[in-house]
Amino acid sequence: VGLEAALTAVHVLVDKTTRRSKGLAYVTYALPENGVAAMEAFGFVKEGLGDDAALVMSETNARHEGLRAMRRLLEQALPPTG
């Protein structure tokens, strides 16, 4: 089972006039560790320790596979339109 199976909700922001995606979506995972695993799989890296820790995407990863992989995941999770 892939990480897409761990999704419980996907909210894609859509332009009200054109009804096209604005390129931003919010996803909810069943467990927090599923969300962290998904972000790490898409090129996010953990920086900092404890309460100051954050998952960030390097500029290099953003230009490469990370964002394309996230798009594929969202396409799998969303019902077909049309």
PDB file of C-alpha atoms in Angstrom:
ATOM      1  CA  VAL A   1       0.000   0.000   0.000  1.00  0.00           C
ATOM      2  CA  GLY A   2       1.411   3.366  -1.017  1.00  0.00           C
ATOM      3  CA  LEU A   3       1.205   6.654   0.814  1.00  0.00           C
ATOM      4  CA  GLU A   4      -1.827   7.644  -1.270  1.00  0.00           C
ATOM      5  CA  ALA A   5      -3.809   5.013   0.660  1.00  0.00           C
ATOM      6  CA  ALA A   6      -3.037   6.878   3.889  1.00  0.00           C
ATOM      7  CA  LEU A   7      -4.801  10.046   2.672  1.00  0.00           C
ATOM      8  CA  THR A   8      -8.054  10.893   4.397  1.00  0.00           C
ATOM      9  CA  ALA A   9      -8.803  14.171   2.585  1.00  0.00           C
ATOM     10  CA  VAL A  10      -7.562  16.303  -0.307  1.00  0.00           C
ATOM     11  CA  HIS A  11      -8.625  19.920  -0.833  1.00  0.00           C
ATOM     12  CA  VAL A  12      -7.479  21.480  -4.112  1.00  0.00           C
ATOM     13  CA  LEU A  13      -7.740  25.258  -4.385  1.00  0.00           C
ATOM     14  CA  VAL A  14      -9.651  26.112  -7.565  1.00  0.00           C
ATOM     15  CA  ASP A  15     -10.116  29.419  -9.369  1.00  0.00           C
ATOM     16  CA  LYS A  16     -13.839  30.281  -9.117  1.00  0.00           C
ATOM     17  CA  THR A  17     -13.988  31.702 -12.620  1.00  0.00           C
ATOM     18  CA  THR A  18     -11.957  29.216 -14.639  1.00  0.00           C
ATOM     19  CA  ARG A  19     -12.511  26.235 -12.291  1.00  0.00           C
ATOM     20  CA  ARG A  20      -8.849  25.335 -12.821  1.00  0.00           C
ATOM     21  CA  SER A  21      -6.477  24.388 -10.044  1.00  0.00           C
ATOM     22  CA  LYS A  22      -4.469  27.210  -8.520  1.00  0.00           C
ATOM     23  CA  GLY A  23      -1.604  24.735  -8.084  1.00  0.00           C
ATOM     24  CA  LEU A  24      -2.072  24.372  -4.349  1.00  0.00           C
ATOM     25  CA  ALA A  25      -3.709  21.607  -2.352  1.00  0.00           C
ATOM     26  CA  TYR A  26      -4.098  20.648   1.278  1.00  0.00           C
ATOM     27  CA  VAL A  27      -3.845  16.960   2.121  1.00  0.00           C
ATOM     28  CA  THR A  28      -4.742  15.189   5.349  1.00  0.00           C
ATOM     29  CA  TYR A  29      -3.208  11.874   6.324  1.00  0.00           C
ATOM     30  CA  ALA A  30      -4.647   9.311   8.720  1.00  0.00           C
ATOM     31  CA  LEU A  31      -1.504   9.493  10.865  1.00  0.00           C
ATOM     32  CA  PRO A  32       1.035  12.320  11.259  1.00  0.00           C
ATOM     33  CA  GLU A  33       3.895   9.945  10.459  1.00  0.00           C
ATOM     34  CA  ASN A  34       2.241   9.215   7.068  1.00  0.00           C
ATOM     35  CA  GLY A  35       2.437  12.907   6.218  1.00  0.00           C
ATOM     36  CA  VAL A  36       6.066  13.122   7.289  1.00  0.00           C
ATOM     37  CA  ALA A  37       6.921   9.992   5.267  1.00  0.00           C
ATOM     38  CA  ALA A  38       5.190  11.460   2.194  1.00  0.00           C
ATOM     39  CA  MET A  39       7.050  14.742   2.487  1.00  0.00           C
ATOM     40  CA  GLU A  40      10.376  12.947   2.910  1.00  0.00           C
ATOM     41  CA  ALA A  41       9.589  10.745  -0.107  1.00  0.00           C
ATOM     42  CA  PHE A  42       9.068  13.884  -2.181  1.00  0.00           C
ATOM     43  CA  GLY A  43      12.374  15.482  -1.298  1.00  0.00           C
ATOM     44  CA  PHE A  44      11.666  17.368   1.914  1.00  0.00           C
ATOM     45  CA  VAL A  45      14.403  17.141   4.518  1.00  0.00           C
ATOM     46  CA  LYS A  46      14.243  17.657   8.269  1.00  0.00           C
ATOM     47  CA  GLU A  47      16.141  20.676   9.572  1.00  0.00           C
ATOM     48  CA  GLY A  48      16.561  21.534  13.228  1.00  0.00           C
ATOM     49  CA  LEU A  49      15.816  19.628  16.394  1.00  0.00           C
ATOM     50  CA  GLY A  50      12.894  19.250  18.786  1.00  0.00           C
ATOM     51  CA  ASP A  51      10.246  21.970  18.625  1.00  0.00           C
ATOM     52  CA  ASP A  52      12.390  23.926  16.156  1.00  0.00           C
ATOM     53  CA  ALA A  53      12.448  21.083  13.604  1.00  0.00           C
ATOM     54  CA  ALA A  54      10.873  21.707  10.209  1.00  0.00           C
ATOM     55  CA  LEU A  55      10.516  19.838   6.941  1.00  0.00           C
ATOM     56  CA  VAL A  56      11.794  21.974   4.079  1.00  0.00           C
ATOM     57  CA  MET A  57      12.351  21.344   0.385  1.00  0.00           C
ATOM     58  CA  SER A  58      15.672  22.352  -1.051  1.00  0.00           C
ATOM     59  CA  GLU A  59      15.636  24.485  -4.174  1.00  0.00           C
ATOM     60  CA  THR A  60      17.307  21.644  -6.065  1.00  0.00           C
ATOM     61  CA  ASN A  61      14.628  19.119  -5.076  1.00  0.00           C
ATOM     62  CA  ALA A  62      11.850  21.596  -5.893  1.00  0.00           C
ATOM     63  CA  ARG A  63      13.151  21.829  -9.452  1.00  0.00           C
ATOM     64  CA  HIS A  64      13.430  18.083  -9.794  1.00  0.00           C
ATOM     65  CA  GLU A  65      11.406  15.091  -8.691  1.00  0.00           C
ATOM     66  CA  GLY A  66       9.793  16.291  -5.458  1.00  0.00           C
ATOM     67  CA  LEU A  67       7.005  18.431  -6.859  1.00  0.00           C
ATOM     68  CA  ARG A  68       6.318  16.112  -9.802  1.00  0.00           C
ATOM     69  CA  ALA A  69       5.945  13.207  -7.367  1.00  0.00           C
ATOM     70  CA  MET A  70       3.537  15.227  -5.202  1.00  0.00           C
ATOM     71  CA  ARG A  71       1.446  16.020  -8.285  1.00  0.00           C
ATOM     72  CA  ARG A  72       1.267  12.327  -9.211  1.00  0.00           C
ATOM     73  CA  LEU A  73       0.149  11.474  -5.678  1.00  0.00           C
ATOM     74  CA  LEU A  74      -2.605  14.085  -5.770  1.00  0.00           C
ATOM     75  CA  GLU A  75      -3.741  12.916  -9.208  1.00  0.00           C
ATOM     76  CA  GLN A  76      -4.054   9.375  -7.848  1.00  0.00           C
ATOM     77  CA  ALA A  77      -5.991  10.547  -4.793  1.00  0.00           C
ATOM     78  CA  LEU A  78      -8.439  12.836  -6.591  1.00  0.00           C
ATOM     79  CA  PRO A  79     -11.511  11.461  -8.327  1.00  0.00           C
ATOM     80  CA  PRO A  80     -11.515  11.902 -12.117  1.00  0.00           C
ATOM     81  CA  THR A  81     -13.244  15.035 -13.420  1.00  0.00           C
ATOM     82  CA  GLY A  82     -15.315  15.474 -16.507  1.00  0.00           C
TER      83      GLY A  82
END
